[in-house]
Coordinates of C-alpha atoms in Angstrom, one line a residue:
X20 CA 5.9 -5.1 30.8
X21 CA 9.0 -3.1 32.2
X22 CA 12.6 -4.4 33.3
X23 CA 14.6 -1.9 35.4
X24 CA 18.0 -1.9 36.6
X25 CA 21.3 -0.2 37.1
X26 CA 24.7 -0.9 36.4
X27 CA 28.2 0.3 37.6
X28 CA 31.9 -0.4 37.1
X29 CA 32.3 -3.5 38.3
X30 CA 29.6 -5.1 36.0
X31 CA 32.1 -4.0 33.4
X32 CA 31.9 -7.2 30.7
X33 CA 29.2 -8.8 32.3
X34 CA 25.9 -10.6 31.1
X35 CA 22.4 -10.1 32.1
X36 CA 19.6 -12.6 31.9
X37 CA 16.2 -10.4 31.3
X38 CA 14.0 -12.6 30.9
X39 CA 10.2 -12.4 30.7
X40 CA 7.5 -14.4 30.5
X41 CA 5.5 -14.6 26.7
X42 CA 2.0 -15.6 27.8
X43 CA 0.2 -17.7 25.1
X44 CA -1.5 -16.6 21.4
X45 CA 1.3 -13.9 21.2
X46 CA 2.0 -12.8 17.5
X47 CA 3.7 -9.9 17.8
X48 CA 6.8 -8.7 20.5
X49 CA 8.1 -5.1 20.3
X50 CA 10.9 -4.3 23.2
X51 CA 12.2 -0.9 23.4
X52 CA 15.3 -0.7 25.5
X53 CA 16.9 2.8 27.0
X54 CA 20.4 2.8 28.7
X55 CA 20.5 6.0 30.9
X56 CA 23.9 7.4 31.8
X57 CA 27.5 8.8 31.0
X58 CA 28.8 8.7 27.7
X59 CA 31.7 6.0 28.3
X60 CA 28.6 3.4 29.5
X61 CA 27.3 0.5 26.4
X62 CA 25.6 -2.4 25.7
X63 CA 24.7 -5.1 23.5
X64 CA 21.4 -6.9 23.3
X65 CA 20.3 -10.5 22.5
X66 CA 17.5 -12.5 22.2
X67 CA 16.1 -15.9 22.4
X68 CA 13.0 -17.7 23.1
X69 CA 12.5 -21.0 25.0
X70 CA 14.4 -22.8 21.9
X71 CA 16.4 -20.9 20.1
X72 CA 18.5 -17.1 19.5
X73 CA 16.0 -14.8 18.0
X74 CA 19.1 -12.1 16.7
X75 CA 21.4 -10.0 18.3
X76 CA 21.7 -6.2 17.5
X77 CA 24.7 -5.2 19.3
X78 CA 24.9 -2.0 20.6
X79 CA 23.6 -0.8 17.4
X80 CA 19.5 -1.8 17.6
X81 CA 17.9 -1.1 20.9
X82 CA 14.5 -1.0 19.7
X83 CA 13.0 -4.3 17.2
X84 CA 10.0 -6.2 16.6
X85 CA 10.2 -9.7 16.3
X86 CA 6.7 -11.5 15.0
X87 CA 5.3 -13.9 13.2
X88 CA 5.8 -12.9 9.8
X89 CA 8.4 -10.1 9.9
X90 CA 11.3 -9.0 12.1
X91 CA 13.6 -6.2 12.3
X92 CA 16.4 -7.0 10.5
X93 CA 19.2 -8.6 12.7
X94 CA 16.5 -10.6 14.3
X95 CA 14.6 -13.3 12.9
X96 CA 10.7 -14.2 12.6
X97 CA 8.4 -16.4 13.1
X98 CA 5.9 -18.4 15.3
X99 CA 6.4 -16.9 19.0
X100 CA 6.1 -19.6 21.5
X101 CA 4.6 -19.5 25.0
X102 CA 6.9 -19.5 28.1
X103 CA 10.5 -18.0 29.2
X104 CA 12.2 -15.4 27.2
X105 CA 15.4 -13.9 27.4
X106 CA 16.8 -10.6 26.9
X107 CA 20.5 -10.7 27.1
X108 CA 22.1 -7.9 27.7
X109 CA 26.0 -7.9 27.7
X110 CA 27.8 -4.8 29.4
X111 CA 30.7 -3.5 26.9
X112 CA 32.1 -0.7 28.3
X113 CA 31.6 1.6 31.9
X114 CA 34.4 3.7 33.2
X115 CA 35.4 3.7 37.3
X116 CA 33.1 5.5 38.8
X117 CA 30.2 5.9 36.5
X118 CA 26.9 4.3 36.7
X119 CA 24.2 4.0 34.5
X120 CA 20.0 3.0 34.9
X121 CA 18.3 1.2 32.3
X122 CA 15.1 -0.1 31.3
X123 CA 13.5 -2.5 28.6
X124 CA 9.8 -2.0 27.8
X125 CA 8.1 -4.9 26.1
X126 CA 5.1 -5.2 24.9
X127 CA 3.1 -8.1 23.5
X128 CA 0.5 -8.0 20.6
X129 CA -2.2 -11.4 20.7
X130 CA -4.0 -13.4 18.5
X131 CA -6.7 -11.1 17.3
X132 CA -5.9 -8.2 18.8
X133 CA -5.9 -5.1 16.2
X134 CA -2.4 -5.5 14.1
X135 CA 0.0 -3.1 15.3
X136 CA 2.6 -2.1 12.5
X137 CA 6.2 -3.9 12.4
X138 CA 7.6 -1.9 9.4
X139 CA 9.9 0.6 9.2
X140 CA 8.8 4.6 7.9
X141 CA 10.6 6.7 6.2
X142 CA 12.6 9.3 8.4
X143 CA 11.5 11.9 6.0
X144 CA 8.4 12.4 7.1
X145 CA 5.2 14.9 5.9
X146 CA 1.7 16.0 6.5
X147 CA -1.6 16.3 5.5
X148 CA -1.3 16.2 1.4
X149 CA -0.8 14.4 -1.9
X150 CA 1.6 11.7 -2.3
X151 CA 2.5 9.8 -5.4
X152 CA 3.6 6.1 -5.9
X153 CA 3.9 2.8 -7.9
X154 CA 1.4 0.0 -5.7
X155 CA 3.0 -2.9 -7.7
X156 CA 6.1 -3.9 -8.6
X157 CA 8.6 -6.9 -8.7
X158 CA 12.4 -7.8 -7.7
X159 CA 14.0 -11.7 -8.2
X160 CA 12.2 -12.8 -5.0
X161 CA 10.0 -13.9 -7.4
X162 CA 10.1 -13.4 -11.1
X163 CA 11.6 -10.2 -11.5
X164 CA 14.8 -10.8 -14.4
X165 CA 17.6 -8.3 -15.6
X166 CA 20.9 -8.4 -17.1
X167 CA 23.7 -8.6 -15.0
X168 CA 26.7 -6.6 -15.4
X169 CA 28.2 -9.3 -17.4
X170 CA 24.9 -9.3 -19.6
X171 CA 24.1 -12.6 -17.9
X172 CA 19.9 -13.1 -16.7
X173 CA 19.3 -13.0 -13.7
X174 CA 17.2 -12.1 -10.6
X175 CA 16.4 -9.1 -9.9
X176 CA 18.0 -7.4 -6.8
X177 CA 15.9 -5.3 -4.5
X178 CA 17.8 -2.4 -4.8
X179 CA 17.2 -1.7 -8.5
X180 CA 13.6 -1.3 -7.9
X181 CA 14.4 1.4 -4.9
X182 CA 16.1 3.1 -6.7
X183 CA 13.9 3.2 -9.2
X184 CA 11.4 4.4 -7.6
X185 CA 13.6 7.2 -5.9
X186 CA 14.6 8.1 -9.3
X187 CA 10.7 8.8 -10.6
X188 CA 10.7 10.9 -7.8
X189 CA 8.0 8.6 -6.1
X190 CA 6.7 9.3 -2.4
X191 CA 6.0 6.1 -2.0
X192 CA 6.7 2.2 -3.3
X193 CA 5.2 -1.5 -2.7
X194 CA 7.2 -4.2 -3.5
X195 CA 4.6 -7.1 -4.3
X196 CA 6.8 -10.1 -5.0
X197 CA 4.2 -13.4 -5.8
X198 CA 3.3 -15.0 -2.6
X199 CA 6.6 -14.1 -0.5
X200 CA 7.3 -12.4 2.1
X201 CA 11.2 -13.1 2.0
X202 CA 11.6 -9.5 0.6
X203 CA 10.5 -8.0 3.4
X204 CA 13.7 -7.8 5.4
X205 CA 15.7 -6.8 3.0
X206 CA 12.7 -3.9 1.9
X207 CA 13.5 -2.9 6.1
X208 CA 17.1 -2.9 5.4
X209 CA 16.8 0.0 2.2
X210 CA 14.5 1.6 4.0
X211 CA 17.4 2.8 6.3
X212 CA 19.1 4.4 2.9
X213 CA 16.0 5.0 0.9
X214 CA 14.6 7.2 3.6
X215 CA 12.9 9.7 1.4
X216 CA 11.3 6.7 -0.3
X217 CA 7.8 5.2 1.8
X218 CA 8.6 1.3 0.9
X219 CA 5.5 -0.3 1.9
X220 CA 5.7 -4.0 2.2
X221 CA 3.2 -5.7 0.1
X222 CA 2.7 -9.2 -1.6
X223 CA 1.2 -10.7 -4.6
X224 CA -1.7 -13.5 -3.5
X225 CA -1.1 -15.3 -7.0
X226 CA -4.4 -18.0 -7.8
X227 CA -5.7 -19.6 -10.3
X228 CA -8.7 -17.4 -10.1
X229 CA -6.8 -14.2 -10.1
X230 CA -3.8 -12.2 -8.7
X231 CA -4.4 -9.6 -5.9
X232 CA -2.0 -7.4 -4.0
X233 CA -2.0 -6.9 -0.1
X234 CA -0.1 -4.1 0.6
X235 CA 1.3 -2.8 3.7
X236 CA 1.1 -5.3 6.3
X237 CA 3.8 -8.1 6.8
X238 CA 1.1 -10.2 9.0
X239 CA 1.3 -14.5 7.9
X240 CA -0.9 -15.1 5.3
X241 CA -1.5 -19.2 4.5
X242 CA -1.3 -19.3 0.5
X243 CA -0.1 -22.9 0.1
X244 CA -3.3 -23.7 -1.5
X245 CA -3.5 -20.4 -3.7
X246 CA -3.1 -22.6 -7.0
X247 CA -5.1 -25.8 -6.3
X248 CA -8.1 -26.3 -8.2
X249 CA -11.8 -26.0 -6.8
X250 CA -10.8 -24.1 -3.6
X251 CA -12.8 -21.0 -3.3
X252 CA -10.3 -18.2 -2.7
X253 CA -12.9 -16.4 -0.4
X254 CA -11.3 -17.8 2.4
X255 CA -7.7 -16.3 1.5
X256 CA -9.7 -12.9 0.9
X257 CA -11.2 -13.1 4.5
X258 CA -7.6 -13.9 6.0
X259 CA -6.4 -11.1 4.1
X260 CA -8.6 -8.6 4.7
X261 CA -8.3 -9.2 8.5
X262 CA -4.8 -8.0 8.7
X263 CA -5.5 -4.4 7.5
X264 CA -3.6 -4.0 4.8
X265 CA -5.4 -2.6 1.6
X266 CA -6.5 -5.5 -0.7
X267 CA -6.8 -5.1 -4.6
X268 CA -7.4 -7.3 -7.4
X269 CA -4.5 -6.7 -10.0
X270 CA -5.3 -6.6 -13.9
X271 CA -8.7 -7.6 -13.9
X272 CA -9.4 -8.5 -17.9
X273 CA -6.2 -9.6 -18.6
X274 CA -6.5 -13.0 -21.1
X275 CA -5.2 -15.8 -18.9
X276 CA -3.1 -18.3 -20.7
X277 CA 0.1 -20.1 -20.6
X278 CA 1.6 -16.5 -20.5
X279 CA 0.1 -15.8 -17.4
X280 CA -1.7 -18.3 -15.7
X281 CA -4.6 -16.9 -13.4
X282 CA -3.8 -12.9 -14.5
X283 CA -7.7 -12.3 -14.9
X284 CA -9.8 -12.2 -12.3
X285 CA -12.3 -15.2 -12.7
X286 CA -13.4 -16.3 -9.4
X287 CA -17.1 -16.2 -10.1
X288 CA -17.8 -16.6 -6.0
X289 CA -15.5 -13.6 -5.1
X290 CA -17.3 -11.9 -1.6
X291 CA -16.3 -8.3 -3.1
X292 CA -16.8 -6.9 0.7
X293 CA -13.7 -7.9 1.8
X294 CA -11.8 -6.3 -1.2
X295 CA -10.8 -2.9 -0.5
X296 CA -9.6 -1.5 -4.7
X297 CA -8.9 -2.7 -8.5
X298 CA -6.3 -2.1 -10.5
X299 CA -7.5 0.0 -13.2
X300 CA -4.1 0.8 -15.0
X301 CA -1.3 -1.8 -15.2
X302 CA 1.7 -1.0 -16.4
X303 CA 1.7 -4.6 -18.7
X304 CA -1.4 -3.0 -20.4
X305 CA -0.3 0.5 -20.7
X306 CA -0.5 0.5 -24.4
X307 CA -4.6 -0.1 -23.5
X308 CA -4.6 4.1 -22.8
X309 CA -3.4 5.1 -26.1
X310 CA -7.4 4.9 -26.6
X311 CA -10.9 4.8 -25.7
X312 CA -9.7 3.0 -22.4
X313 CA -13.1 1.0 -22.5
X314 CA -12.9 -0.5 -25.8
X315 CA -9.2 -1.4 -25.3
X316 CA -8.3 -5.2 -24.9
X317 CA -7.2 -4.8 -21.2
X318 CA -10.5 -2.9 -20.2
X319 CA -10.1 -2.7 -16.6
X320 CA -11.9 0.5 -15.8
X321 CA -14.9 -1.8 -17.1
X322 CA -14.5 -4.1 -15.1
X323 CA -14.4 -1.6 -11.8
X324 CA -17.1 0.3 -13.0
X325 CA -19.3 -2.7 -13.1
X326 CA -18.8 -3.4 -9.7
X327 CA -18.9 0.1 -8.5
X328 CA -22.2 -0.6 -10.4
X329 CA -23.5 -3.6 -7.7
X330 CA -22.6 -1.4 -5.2
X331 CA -19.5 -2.7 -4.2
X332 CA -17.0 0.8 -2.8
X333 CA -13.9 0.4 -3.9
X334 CA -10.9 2.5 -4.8
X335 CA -9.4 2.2 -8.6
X336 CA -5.4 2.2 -7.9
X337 CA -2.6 1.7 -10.7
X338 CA 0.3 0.2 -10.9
X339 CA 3.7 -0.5 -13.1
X340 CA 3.9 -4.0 -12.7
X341 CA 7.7 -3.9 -13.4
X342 CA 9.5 -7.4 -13.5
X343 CA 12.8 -5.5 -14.1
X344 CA 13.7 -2.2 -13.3
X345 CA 16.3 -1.8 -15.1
X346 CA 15.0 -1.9 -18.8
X347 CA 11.9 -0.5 -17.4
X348 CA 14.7 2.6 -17.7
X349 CA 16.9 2.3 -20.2
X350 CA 16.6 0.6 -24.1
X351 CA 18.3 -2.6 -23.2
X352 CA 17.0 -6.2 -23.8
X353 CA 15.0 -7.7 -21.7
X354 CA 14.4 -11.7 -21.0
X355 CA 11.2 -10.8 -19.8
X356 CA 9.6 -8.5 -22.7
X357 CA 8.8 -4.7 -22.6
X358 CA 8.5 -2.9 -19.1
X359 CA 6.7 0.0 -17.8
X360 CA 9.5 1.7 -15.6
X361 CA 8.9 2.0 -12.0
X362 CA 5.8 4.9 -11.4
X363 CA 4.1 4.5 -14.5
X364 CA 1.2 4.4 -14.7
X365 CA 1.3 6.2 -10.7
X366 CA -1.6 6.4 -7.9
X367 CA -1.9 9.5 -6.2
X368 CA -3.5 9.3 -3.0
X369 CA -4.2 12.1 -0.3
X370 CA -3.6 10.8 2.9
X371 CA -3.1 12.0 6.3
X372 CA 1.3 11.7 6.3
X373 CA 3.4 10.5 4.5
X374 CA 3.9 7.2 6.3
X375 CA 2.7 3.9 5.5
X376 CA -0.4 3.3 8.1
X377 CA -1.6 7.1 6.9
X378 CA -1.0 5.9 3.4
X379 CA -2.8 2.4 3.7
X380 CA -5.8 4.8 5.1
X381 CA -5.9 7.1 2.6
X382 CA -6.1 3.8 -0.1
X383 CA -8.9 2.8 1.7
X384 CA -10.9 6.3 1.6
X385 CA -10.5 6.8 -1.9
X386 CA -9.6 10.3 -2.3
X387 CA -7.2 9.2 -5.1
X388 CA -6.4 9.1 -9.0
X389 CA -4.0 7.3 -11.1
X390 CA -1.9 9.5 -13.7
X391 CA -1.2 7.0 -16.4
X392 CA 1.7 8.6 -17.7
X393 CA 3.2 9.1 -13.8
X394 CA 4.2 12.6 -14.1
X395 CA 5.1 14.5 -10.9
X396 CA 2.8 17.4 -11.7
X397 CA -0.5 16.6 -12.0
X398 CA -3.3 17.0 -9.9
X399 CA -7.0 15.3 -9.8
X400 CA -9.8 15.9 -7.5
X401 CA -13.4 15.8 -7.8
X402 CA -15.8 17.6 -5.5
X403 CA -20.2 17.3 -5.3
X404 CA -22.8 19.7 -3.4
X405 CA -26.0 18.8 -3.0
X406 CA -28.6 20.8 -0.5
X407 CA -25.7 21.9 1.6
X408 CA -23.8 19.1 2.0
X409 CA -20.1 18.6 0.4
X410 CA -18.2 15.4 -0.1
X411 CA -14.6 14.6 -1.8
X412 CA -13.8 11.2 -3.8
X413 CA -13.9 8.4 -2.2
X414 CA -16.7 9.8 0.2
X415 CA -20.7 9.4 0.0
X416 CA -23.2 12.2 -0.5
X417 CA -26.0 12.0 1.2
X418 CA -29.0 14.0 -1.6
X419 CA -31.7 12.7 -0.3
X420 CA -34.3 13.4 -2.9
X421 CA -32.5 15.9 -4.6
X422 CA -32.8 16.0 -9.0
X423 CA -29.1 17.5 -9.8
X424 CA -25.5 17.8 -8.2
X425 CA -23.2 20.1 -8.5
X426 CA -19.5 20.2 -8.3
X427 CA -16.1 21.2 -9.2
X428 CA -13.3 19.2 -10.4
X429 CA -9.9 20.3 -9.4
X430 CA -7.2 20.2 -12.3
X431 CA -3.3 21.2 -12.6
X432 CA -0.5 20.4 -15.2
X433 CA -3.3 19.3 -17.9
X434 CA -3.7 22.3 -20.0
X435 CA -5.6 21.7 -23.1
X436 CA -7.4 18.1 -22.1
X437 CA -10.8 18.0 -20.8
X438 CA -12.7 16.5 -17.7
X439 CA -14.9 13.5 -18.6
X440 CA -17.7 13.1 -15.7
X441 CA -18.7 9.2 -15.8
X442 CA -22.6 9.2 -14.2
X443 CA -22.7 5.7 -12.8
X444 CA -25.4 3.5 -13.1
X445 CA -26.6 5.3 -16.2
X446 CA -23.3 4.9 -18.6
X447 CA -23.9 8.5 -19.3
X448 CA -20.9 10.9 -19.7
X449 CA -20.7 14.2 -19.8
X450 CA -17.9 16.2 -21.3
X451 CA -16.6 19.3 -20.1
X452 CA -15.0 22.2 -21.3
X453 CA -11.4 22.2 -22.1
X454 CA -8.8 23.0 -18.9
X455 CA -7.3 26.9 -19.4
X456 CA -4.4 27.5 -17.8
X457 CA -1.8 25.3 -15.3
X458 CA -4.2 24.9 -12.6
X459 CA -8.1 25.4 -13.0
X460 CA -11.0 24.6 -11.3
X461 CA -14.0 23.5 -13.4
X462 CA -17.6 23.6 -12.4
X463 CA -20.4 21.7 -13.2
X464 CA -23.6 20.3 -12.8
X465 CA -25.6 17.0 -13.5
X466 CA -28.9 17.3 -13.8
X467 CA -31.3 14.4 -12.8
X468 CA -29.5 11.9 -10.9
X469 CA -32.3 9.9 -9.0
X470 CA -31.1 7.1 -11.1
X471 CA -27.1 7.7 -10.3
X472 CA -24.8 6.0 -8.2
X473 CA -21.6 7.3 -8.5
X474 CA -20.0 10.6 -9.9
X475 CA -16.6 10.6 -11.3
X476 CA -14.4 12.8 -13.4
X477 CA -11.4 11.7 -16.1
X478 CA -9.2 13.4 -17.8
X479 CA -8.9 13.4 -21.5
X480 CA -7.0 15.0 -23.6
X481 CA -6.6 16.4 -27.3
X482 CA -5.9 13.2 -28.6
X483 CA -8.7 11.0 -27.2
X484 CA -6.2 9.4 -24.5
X485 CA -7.7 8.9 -21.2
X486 CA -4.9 10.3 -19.1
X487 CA -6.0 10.9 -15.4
X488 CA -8.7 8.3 -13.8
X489 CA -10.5 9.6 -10.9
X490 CA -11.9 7.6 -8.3
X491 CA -16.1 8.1 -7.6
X492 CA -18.1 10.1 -5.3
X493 CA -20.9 7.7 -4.2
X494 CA -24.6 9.1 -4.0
X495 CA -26.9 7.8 -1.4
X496 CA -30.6 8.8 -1.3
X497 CA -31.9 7.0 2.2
X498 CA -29.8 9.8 4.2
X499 CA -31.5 12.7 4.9
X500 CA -28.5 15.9 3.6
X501 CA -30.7 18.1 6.4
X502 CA -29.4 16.4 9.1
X503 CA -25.5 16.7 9.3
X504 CA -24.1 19.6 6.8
X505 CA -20.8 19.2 7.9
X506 CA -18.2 17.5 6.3
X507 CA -15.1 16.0 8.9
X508 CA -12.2 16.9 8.2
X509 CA -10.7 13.3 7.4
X510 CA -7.1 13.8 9.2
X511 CA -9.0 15.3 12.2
X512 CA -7.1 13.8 15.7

């Protein structure tokens, strides 16, 4: 829909009513107004629905989404009723003479309808590459506690945990507060000043039966019956899953107890197809990694692998899991116990830009590691061959009846450790030879893989310390590798 008009001198401090019509199962409205003319001509815009003022944003906000579960700040959200809107627009200022055009486009998104994206991106923008970030993390919107500058406990602000993350150097951050979503306006508002920072909005679905993050995607999600007893939480997974945002069950084989009711995941009914990742390395647990990550206490690499094992595709991710960013940093008490800073342990995805949509994709691919210790040099990536045919992690190889596999795995800043190939299916593990040199490429091959899965490569190093977890390569022997060599290129269009 499109509102034109002009204006001239003598509409100098007037109001205009542009209203529209909102037909009816409308969740999302995005209006885009442009004021054509001399310097000396400006507005203001306001908005209401058939009830009530929706915001105002001056002369300052002339684009803004308003829907049901996010709005840009300035404006407010919520349901969007059927019938009469209005688009006020107040003329400030014209000089004699001048005139000016204008127009308002505004489109509607239904009930439905693919969700179209309502957060804010970074201005600093980027390509085709690596990008490295915390998935989970906490400010006092829910249980996040510092010290105040007094020394006083208290909630968290959002900011700390910004600029935390812009201090680890991190491309990218969700904020996952427990079943909220009242952080996400004020996660729009530091986005303006954190603009080399991706903030991606995300939440914490907090159960009885198991916490999960939902990242990047502000669309209403029911939980008021999250916590109740006997409810299956299938049906919070299905609404989840439909809004597009990348779904993964936090911290696994953490004990629950009083300290943390619900922090393993122990829904026994859980449809695994409409989870997207796990959280392999949690920044509570990082003390796990100091070992033989699969006899460690929080094991949750076990737990993935055994449902990478049942055939279920989904992408290992890590996160800090900071509840207060600011003795995550520095040596102070904390009310709350010890804290992995912001970015550690760090997930490392290759996606298509460095914006959130292209980074919620690239989650969902799984062409990603986690670096458990969050450094900013380190690479990971794990490549197979087999009759011709070439696929990255996170893809599927098509061998039809191939024996063996071969492949390469891509290493940099891990001198001295060695790559770990994990043969799923099997438990069999092959070792390779230690990394020479800043940035080495190592090839391989495993022989006899009709019984295999999955293919994926970790990094260990002198010590015994599992360091870098890569994500699998899937094997699939019912496609025939003759018919397609190619490989797409995965940012293609």
């Amino acid at each position: 829909m499109r509102i034109d008009g002009a204006i001239g001198a003598d509409d100098r401090g007037s109001v205009r009513d542009l209203a529209f019509d909102v037909p009816a199962d409308v969740t999302q409205i995005r209006v885009t107004f442009t004021l054509n003319g001399p310097k000396g001509a400006q507005v203001t815009l306001g908005i209401a629905d058939p009830q009530r003022s929706r915001g105002w944003g001056g002369g300052v906000k002339k684009a803004f989404v308003i829907d049901e579960g996010f709005a840009t700040p300035s404006f407010l959200a919520g349901p969007i009723p059927a019938g009469r809107w209005h688009l006020t627009m107040t003329v400030a200022s014209i000089r004699a003479a001048d005139r000016a055009t204008y127009h308002a486009d505004i489109h509607f998104t239904r009930r439905g309808d693919r969700p179209v994206g309502a957060f804010p991106n970074a201005p600093v923008a980027g390509g085709p590459g690596w990008y490295r970030g915390d998935l989970h993390s906490h400010t006092g919107h829910s249980d996040a506690r510092c010290r105040s500058l007094s020394g006083r406990n208290i909630p968290c602000p959002l900011f700390l945990t910004t600029q935390a993350g812009t201090d680890a150097g991190l491309d990218f951050l969700a904020v996952t507060d427990h079943n909220v979503t009242s952080h996400f306006a004020e996660l729009a508002v530091a986005q303006e000043y954190f603009d080399t920072l991706v903030l991606l909005p995300g939440r914490e679905i907090t159960t009885r039966f198991g916490h999960a993050n939902l990242i990047g995607t502000t669309a209403v999600l029911d939980l008021s019956r999250a916590g109740e007893a006997g409810v299956s939480i299938n049906p919070i997974l299905k609404a989840a899953h439909a809004t597009g945002g990348f779904l993964s069950i936090n911290h696994p084989a953490t004990p629950t107890g009083e300290d943390c009711l619900g922090c393993g995941w122990v829904a026994s009914d859980t449809d695994y197809s409409l989870i997207d990742g796990v959280e392999v390395a949690n920044g509570d647990t990082i003390d796990d990694f100091r070992g033989d990550p699969y006899r460690a206490k929080g094991a949750h690499l076990r737990v993935w692998e055994r449902l990478l094992d049942r055939g279920y595709r989904l992408t290992g991710v890590g996160g800090s899991d900071n509840h207060d960013a600011v003795q995550g940093r520095q040596p102070q008490p904390s009310s709350i116990g010890r804290q992995s800073p912001v970015g550690i342990p760090a997930t490392i995805v290759h996606a298509c830009a460095r914006a959130g949509d292209a980074l919620v994709a690239g989650l969902k691919r799984g062409r990603v590691f986690v670096d458990i210790a969050g450094r900013r040099d380190r690479l990971l990536d794990l490549t197979l061959t087999a009759r011709g045919r070439r696929a990255a992690m996170g893809e599927v190889l098509a061998i039809g009846a191939a024996r063996d596999v071969r492949g390469t795995v891509h290493v940099r800043g891990v001198a001295g450790a060695h790559p770990v190939l994990r043969i799923g299916g099997s438990d069999r593990r092959i070792a390779l030879p230690p990394v020479a040199g800043d940035d080495a490429i190592v090839p391989f091959r495993v022989a006899d893989v009709r019984q295999a899965l999955w293919v994926r490569a970790d990094i260990v190093d002198a010590a015994g310390a599992t360091i870098l977890v890569g994500n699998p390569v899937y094997l699939d022997r019912g496609a025939d590798p003759d018919a397609d060599r190619s490989r797409g290129d995965e940012c293609a269009g």
